[in-house]
JSON list of C-alpha atoms and ligand atoms in Angstrom, two decimals:
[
{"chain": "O", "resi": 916, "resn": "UNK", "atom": "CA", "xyz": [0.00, 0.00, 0.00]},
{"chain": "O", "resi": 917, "resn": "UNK", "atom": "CA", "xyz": [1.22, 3.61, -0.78]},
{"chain": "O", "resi": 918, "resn": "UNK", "atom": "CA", "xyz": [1.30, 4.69, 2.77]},
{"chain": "O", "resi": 919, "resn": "UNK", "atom": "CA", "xyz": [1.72, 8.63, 1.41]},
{"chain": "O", "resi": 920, "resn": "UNK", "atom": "CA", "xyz": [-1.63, 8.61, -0.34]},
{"chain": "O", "resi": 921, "resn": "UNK", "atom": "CA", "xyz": [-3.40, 8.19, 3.41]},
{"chain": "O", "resi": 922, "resn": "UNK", "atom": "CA", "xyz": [-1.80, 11.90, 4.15]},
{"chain": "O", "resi": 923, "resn": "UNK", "atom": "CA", "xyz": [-3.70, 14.49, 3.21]},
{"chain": "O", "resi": 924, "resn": "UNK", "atom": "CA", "xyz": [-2.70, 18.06, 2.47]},
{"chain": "O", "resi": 925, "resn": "UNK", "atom": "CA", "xyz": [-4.53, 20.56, 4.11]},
{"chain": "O", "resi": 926, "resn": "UNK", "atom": "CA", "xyz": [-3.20, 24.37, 3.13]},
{"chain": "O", "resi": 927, "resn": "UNK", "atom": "CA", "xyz": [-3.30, 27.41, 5.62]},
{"chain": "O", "resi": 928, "resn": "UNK", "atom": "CA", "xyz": [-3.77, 25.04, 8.65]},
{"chain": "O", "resi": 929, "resn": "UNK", "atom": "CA", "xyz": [-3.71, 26.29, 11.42]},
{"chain": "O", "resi": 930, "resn": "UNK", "atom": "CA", "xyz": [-2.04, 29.45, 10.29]},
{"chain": "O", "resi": 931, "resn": "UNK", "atom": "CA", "xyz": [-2.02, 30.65, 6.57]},
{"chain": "O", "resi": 932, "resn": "UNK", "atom": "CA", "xyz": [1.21, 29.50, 5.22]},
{"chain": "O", "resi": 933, "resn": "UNK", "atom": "CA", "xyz": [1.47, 26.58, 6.84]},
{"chain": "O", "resi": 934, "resn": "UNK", "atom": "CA", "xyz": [0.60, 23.21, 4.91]},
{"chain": "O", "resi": 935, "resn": "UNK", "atom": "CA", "xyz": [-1.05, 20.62, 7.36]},
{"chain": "O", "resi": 936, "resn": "UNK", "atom": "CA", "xyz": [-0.31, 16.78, 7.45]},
{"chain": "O", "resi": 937, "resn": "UNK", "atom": "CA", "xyz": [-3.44, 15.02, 7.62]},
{"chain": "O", "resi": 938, "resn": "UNK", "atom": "CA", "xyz": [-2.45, 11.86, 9.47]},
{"chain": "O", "resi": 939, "resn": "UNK", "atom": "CA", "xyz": [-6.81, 10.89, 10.16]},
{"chain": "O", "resi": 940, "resn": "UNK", "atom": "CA", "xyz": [-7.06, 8.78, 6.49]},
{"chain": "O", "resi": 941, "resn": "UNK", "atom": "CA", "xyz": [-4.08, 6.78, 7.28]},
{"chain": "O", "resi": 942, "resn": "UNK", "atom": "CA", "xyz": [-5.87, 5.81, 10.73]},
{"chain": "O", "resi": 943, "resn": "UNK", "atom": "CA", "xyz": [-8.96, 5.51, 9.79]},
{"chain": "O", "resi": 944, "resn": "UNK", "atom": "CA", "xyz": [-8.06, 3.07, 7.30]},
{"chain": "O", "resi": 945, "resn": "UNK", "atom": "CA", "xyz": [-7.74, -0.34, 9.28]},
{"chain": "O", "resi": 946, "resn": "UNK", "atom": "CA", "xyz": [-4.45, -1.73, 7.04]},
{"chain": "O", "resi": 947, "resn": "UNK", "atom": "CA", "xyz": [-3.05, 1.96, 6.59]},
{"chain": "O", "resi": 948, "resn": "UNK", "atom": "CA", "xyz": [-3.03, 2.38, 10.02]},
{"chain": "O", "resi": 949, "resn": "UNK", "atom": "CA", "xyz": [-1.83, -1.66, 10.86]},
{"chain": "O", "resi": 950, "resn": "UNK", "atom": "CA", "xyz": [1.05, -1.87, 8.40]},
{"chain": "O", "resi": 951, "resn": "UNK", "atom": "CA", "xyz": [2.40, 1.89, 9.33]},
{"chain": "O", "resi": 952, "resn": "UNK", "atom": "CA", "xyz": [3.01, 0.64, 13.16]},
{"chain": "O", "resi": 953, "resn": "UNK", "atom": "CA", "xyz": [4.23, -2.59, 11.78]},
{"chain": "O", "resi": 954, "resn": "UNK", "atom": "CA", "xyz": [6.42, -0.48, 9.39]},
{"chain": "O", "resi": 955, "resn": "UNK", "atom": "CA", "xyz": [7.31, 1.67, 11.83]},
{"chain": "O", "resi": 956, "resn": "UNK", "atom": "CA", "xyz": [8.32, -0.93, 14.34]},
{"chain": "O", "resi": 957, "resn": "UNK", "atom": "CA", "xyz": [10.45, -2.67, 12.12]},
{"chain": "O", "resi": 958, "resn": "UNK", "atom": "CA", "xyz": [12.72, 0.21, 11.91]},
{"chain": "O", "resi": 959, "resn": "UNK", "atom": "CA", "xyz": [13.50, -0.38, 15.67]},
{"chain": "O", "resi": 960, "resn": "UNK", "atom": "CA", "xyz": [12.99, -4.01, 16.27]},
{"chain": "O", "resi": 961, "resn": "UNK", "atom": "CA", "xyz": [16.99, -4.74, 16.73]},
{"chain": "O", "resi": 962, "resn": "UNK", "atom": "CA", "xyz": [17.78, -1.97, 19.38]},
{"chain": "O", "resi": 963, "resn": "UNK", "atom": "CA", "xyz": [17.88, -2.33, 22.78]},
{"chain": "O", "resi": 964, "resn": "UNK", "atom": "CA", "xyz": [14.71, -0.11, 24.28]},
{"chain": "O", "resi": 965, "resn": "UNK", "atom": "CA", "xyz": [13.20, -0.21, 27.40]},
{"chain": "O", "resi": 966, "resn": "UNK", "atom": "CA", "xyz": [10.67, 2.24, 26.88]},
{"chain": "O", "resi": 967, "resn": "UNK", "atom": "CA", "xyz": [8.48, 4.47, 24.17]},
{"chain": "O", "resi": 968, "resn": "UNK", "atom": "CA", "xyz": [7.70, 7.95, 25.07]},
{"chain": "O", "resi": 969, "resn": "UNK", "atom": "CA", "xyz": [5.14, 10.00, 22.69]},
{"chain": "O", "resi": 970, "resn": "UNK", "atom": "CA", "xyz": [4.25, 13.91, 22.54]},
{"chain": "O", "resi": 971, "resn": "UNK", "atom": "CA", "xyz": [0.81, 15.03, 22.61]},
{"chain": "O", "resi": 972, "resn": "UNK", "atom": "CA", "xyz": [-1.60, 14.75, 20.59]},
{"chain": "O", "resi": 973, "resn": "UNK", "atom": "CA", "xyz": [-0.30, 13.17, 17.84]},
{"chain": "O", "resi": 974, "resn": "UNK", "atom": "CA", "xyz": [2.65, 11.28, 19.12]},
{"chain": "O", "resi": 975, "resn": "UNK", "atom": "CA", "xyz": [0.12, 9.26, 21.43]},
{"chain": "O", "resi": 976, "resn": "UNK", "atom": "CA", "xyz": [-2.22, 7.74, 18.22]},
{"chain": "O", "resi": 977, "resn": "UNK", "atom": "CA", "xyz": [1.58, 6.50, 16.33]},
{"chain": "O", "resi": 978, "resn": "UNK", "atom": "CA", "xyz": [3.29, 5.88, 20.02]},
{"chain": "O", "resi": 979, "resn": "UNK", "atom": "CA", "xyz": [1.06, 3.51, 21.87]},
{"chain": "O", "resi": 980, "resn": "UNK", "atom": "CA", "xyz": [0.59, 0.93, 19.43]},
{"chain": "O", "resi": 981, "resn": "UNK", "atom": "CA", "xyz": [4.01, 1.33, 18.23]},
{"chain": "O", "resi": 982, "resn": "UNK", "atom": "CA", "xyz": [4.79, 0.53, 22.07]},
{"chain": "O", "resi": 983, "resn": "UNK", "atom": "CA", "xyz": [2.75, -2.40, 21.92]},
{"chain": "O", "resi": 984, "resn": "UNK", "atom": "CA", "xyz": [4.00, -3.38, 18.52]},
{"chain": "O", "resi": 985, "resn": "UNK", "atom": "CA", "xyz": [7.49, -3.49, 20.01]},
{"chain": "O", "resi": 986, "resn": "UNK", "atom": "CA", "xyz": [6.37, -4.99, 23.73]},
{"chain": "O", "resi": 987, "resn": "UNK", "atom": "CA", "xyz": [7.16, -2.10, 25.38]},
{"chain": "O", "resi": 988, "resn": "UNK", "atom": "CA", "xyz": [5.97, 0.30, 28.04]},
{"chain": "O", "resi": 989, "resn": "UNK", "atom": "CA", "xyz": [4.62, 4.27, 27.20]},
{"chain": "O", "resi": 990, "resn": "UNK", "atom": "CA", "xyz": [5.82, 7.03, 28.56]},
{"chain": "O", "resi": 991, "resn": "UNK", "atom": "CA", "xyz": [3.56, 10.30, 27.82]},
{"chain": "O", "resi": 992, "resn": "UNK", "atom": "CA", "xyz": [5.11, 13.83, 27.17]},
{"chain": "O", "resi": 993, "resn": "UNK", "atom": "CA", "xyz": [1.99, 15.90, 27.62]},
{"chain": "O", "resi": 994, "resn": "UNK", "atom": "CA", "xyz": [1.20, 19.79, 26.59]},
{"chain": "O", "resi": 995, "resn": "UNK", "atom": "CA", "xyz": [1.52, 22.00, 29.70]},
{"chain": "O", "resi": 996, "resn": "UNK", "atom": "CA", "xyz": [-1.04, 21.20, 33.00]},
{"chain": "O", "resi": 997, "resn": "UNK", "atom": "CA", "xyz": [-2.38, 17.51, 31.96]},
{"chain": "O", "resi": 998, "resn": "UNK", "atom": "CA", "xyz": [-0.28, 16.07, 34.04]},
{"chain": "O", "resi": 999, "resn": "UNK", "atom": "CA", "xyz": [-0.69, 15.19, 37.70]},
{"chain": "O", "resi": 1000, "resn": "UNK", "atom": "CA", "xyz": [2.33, 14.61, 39.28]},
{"chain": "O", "resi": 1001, "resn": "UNK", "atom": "CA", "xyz": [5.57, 15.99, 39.60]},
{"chain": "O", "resi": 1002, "resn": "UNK", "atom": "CA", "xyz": [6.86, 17.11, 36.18]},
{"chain": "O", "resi": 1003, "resn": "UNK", "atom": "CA", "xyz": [9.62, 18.59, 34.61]},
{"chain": "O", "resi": 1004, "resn": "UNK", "atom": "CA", "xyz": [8.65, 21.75, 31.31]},
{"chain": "O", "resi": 1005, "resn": "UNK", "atom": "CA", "xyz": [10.47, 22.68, 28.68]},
{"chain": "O", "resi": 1006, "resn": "UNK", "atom": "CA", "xyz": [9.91, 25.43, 26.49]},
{"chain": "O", "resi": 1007, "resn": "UNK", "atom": "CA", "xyz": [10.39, 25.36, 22.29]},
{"chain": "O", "resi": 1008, "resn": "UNK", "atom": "CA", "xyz": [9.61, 26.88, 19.27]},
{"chain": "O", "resi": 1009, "resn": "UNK", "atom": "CA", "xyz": [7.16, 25.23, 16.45]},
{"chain": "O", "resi": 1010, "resn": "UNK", "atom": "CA", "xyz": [6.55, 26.14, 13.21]},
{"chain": "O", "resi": 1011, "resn": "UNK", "atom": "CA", "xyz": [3.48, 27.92, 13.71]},
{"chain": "O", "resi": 1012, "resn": "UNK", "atom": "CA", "xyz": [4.37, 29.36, 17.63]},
{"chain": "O", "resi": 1013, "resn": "UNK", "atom": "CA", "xyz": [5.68, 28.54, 20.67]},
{"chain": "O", "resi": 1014, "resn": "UNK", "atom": "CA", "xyz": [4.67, 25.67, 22.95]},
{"chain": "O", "resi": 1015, "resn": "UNK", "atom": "CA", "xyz": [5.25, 23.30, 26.44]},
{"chain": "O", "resi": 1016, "resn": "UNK", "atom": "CA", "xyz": [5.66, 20.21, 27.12]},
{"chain": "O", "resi": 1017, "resn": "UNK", "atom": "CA", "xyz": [5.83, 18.19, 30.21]},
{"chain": "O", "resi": 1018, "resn": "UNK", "atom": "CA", "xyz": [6.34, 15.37, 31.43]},
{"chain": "O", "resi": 1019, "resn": "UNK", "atom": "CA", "xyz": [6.34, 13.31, 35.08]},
{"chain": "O", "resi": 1020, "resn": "UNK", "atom": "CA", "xyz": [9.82, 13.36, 36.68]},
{"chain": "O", "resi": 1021, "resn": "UNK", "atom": "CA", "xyz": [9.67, 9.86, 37.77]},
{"chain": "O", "resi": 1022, "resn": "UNK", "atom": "CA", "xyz": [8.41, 8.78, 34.42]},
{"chain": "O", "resi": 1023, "resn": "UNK", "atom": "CA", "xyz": [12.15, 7.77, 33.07]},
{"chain": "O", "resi": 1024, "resn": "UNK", "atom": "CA", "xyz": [14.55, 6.34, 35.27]},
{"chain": "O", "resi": 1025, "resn": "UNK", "atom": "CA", "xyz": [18.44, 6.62, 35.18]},
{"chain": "O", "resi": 1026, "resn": "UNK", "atom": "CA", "xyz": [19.92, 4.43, 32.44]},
{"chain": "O", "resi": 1027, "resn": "UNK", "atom": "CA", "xyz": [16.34, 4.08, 30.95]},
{"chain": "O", "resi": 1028, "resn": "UNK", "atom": "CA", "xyz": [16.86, 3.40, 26.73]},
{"chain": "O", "resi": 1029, "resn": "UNK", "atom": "CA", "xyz": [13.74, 5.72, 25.40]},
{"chain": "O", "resi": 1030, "resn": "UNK", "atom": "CA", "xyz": [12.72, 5.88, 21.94]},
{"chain": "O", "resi": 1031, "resn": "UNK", "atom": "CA", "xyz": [11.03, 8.80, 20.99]},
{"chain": "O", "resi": 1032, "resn": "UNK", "atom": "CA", "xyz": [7.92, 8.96, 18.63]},
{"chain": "O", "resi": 1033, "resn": "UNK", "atom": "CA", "xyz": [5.81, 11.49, 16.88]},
{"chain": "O", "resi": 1034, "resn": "UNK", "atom": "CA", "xyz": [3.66, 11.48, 14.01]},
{"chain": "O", "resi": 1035, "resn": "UNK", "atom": "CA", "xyz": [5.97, 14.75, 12.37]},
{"chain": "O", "resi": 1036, "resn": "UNK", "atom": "CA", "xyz": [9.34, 15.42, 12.14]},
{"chain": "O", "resi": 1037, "resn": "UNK", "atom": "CA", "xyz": [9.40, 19.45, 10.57]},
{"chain": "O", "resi": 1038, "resn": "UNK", "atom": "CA", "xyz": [11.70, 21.53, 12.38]},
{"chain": "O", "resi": 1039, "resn": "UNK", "atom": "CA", "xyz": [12.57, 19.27, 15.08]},
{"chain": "O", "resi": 1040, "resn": "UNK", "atom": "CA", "xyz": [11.98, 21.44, 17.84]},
{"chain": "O", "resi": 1041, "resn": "UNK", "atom": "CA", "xyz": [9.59, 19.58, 20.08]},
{"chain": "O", "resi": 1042, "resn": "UNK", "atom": "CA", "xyz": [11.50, 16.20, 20.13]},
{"chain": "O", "resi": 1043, "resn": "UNK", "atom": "CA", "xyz": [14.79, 18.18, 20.68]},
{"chain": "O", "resi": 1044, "resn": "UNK", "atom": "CA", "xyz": [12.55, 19.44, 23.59]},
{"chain": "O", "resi": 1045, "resn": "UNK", "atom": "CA", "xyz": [11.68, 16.36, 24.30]},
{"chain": "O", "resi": 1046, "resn": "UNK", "atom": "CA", "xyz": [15.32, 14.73, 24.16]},
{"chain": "O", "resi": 1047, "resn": "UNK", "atom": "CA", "xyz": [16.68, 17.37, 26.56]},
{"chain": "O", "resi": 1048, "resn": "UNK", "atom": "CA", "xyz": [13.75, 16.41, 29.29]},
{"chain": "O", "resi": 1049, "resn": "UNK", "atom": "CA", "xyz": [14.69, 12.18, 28.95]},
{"chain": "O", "resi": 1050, "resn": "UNK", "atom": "CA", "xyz": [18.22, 13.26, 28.87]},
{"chain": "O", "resi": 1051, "resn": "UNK", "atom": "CA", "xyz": [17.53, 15.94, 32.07]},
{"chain": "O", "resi": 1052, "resn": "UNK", "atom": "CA", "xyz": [15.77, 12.97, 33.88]},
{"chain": "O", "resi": 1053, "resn": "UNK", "atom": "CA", "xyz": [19.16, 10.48, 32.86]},
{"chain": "O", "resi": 1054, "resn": "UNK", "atom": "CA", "xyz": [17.32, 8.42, 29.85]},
{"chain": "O", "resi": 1055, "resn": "UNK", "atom": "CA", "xyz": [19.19, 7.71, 27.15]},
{"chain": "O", "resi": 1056, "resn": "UNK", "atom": "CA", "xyz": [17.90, 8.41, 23.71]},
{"chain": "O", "resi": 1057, "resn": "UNK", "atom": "CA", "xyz": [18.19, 5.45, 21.40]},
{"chain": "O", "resi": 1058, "resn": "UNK", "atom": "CA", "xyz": [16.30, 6.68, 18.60]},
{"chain": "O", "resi": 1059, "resn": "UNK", "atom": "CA", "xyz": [13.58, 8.70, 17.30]},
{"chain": "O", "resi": 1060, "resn": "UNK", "atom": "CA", "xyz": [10.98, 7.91, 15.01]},
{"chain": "O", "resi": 1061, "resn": "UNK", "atom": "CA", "xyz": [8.44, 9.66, 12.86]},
{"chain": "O", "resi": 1062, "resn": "UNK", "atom": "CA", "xyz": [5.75, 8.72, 10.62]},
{"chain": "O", "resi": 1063, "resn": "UNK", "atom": "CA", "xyz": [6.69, 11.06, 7.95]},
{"chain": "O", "resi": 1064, "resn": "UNK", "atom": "CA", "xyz": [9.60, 14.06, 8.01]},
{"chain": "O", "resi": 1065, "resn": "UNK", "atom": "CA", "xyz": [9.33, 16.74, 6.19]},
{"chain": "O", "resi": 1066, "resn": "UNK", "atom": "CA", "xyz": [12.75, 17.12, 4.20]},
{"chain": "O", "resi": 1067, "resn": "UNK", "atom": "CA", "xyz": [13.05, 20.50, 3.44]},
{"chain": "O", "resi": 1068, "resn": "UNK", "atom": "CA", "xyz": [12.86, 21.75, 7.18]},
{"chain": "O", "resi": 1069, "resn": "UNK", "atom": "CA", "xyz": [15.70, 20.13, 8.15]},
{"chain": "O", "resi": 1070, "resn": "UNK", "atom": "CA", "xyz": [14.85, 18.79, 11.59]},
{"chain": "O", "resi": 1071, "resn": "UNK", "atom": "CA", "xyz": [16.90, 15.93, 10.84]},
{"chain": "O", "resi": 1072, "resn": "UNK", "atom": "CA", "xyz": [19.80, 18.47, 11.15]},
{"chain": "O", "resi": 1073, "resn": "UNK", "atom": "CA", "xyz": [18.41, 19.85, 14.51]},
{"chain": "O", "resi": 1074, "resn": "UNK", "atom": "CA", "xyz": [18.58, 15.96, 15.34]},
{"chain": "O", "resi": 1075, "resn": "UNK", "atom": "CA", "xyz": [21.73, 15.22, 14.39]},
{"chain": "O", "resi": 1076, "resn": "UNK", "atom": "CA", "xyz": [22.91, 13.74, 17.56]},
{"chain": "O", "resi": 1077, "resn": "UNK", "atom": "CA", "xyz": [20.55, 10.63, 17.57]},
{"chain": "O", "resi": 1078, "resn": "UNK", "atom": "CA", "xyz": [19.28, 8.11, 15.38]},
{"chain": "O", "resi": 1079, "resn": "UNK", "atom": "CA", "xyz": [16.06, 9.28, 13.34]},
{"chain": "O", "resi": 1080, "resn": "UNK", "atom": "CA", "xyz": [14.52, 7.33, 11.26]},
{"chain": "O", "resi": 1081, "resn": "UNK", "atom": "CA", "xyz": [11.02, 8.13, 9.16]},
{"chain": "O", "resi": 1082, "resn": "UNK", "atom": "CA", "xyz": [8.45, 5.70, 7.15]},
{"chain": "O", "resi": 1083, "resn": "UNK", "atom": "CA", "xyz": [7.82, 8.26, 4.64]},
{"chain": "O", "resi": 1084, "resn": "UNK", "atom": "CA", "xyz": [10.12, 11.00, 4.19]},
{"chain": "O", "resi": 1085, "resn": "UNK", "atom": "CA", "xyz": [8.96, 14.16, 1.71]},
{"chain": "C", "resi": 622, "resn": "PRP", "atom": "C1", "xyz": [3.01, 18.81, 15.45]},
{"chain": "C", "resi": 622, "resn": "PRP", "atom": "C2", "xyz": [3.40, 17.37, 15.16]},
{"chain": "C", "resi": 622, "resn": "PRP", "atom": "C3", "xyz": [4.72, 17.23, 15.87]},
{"chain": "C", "resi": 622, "resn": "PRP", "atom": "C4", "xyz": [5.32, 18.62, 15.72]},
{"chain": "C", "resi": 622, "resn": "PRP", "atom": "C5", "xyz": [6.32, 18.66, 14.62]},
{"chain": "C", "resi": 622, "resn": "PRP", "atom": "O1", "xyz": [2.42, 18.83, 16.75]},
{"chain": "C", "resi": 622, "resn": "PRP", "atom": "O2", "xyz": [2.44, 16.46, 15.69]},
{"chain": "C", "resi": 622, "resn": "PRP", "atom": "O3", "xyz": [4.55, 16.96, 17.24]},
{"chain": "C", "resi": 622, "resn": "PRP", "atom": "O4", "xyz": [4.23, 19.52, 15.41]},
{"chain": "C", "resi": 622, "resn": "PRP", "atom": "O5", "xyz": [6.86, 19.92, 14.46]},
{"chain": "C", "resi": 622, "resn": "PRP", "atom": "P1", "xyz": [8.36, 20.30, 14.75]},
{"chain": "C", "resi": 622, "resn": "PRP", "atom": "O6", "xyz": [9.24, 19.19, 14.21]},
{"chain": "C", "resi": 622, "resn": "PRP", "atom": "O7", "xyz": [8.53, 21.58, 13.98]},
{"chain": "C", "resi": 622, "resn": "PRP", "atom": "O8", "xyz": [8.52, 20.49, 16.22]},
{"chain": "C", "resi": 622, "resn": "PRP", "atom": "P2", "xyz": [1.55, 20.02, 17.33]},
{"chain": "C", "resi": 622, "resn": "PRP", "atom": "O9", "xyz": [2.33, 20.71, 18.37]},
{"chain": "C", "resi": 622, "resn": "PRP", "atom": "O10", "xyz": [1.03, 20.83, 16.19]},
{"chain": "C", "resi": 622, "resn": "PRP", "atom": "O11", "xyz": [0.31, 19.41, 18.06]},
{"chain": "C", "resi": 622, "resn": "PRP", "atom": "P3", "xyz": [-0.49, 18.05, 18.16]},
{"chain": "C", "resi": 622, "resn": "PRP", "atom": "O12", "xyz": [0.43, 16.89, 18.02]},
{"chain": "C", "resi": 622, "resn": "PRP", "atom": "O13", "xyz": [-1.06, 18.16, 19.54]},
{"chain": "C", "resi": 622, "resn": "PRP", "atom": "O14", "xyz": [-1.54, 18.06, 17.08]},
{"chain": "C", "resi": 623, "resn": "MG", "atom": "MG1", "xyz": [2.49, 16.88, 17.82]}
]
């Protein structure tokens, strides 16, 4: 299946000048949505994880089954005030603004092998964000792993101290 064909293009959302990914036909469809985990999976089945830690919103409906996929545990990185216990923030920019992320401090332990997942790699701001807080907490970063990266914004640059790997790449 021609995984690319389940993203859709949606111009001047949410900002004008920006060009959405629509990621909701790819999960809609039952085998888009099966053999993109599966896909995504085997890009990491060899390394030595011991847990999966997605970024809200997105990064949760690609993360969790990807965790399962791979037998793992999730870890949550939530948008500022969703979470209830003690967290660590971190402030970044995004394309289209500025945002926070959080997540619980005793969510990754020292020596803890975390790969990261979102649905987007574009500039690579919010997973740098997010390696920084698994580093800050004494995870190790093992990889990070997208659905689809957008080529021409270079995040993969901003990344360029870890492993990233992407299904689709444009
Ligand atoms: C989008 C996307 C990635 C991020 C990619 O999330 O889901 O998380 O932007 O952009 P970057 O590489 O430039 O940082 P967004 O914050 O829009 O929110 P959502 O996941 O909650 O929809
Ligand atoms: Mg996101």
């Amino acid at each position: 299946m021609n995984l690319s064909d389940k993203i859709r293009n949606i111009p001047d959302f949410p900002k004008e000048g920006i060009l959405f990914k629509d990621i909701t036909p790819l999960l809609r469809d039952k085998e888009a949505l099966k053999e993109a985990i599966e896909k995504m999976a085997d890009m990491f089945r060899d390394y030595d994880i011991d847990y999966v830690v997605g970024i809200e919103a997105r990064g949760f409906l690609v993360g969790t089954p990807l965790a399962i996929e791979l037998d793992k545990g999730f870890i949550p990185i939530r948008k500022p005030g969703k979470l209830p216990h003690k967290v660590l923030k971190k402030s970044y920019e995004l394309e289209y603004g500025k945002n926070e992320i959080e997540i619980h401090k005793d969510a990754v332990n020292k020596g803890d092998k975390i790969l990261l997942v979102d649905d987007l790699l574009a500039t690579g701001g919010t997973t740098l964000a997010a390696t920084e807080m698994v580093e800050e907490l004494g995870g190790e970063v093992v990889g990070c792993a997208f659905l689809l990266e957008l080529d021409a914004l270079d995040g993969r640059e901003v990344l360029k101290d870890y492993e990233v790997k992407s299904l689709l790449i444009e």
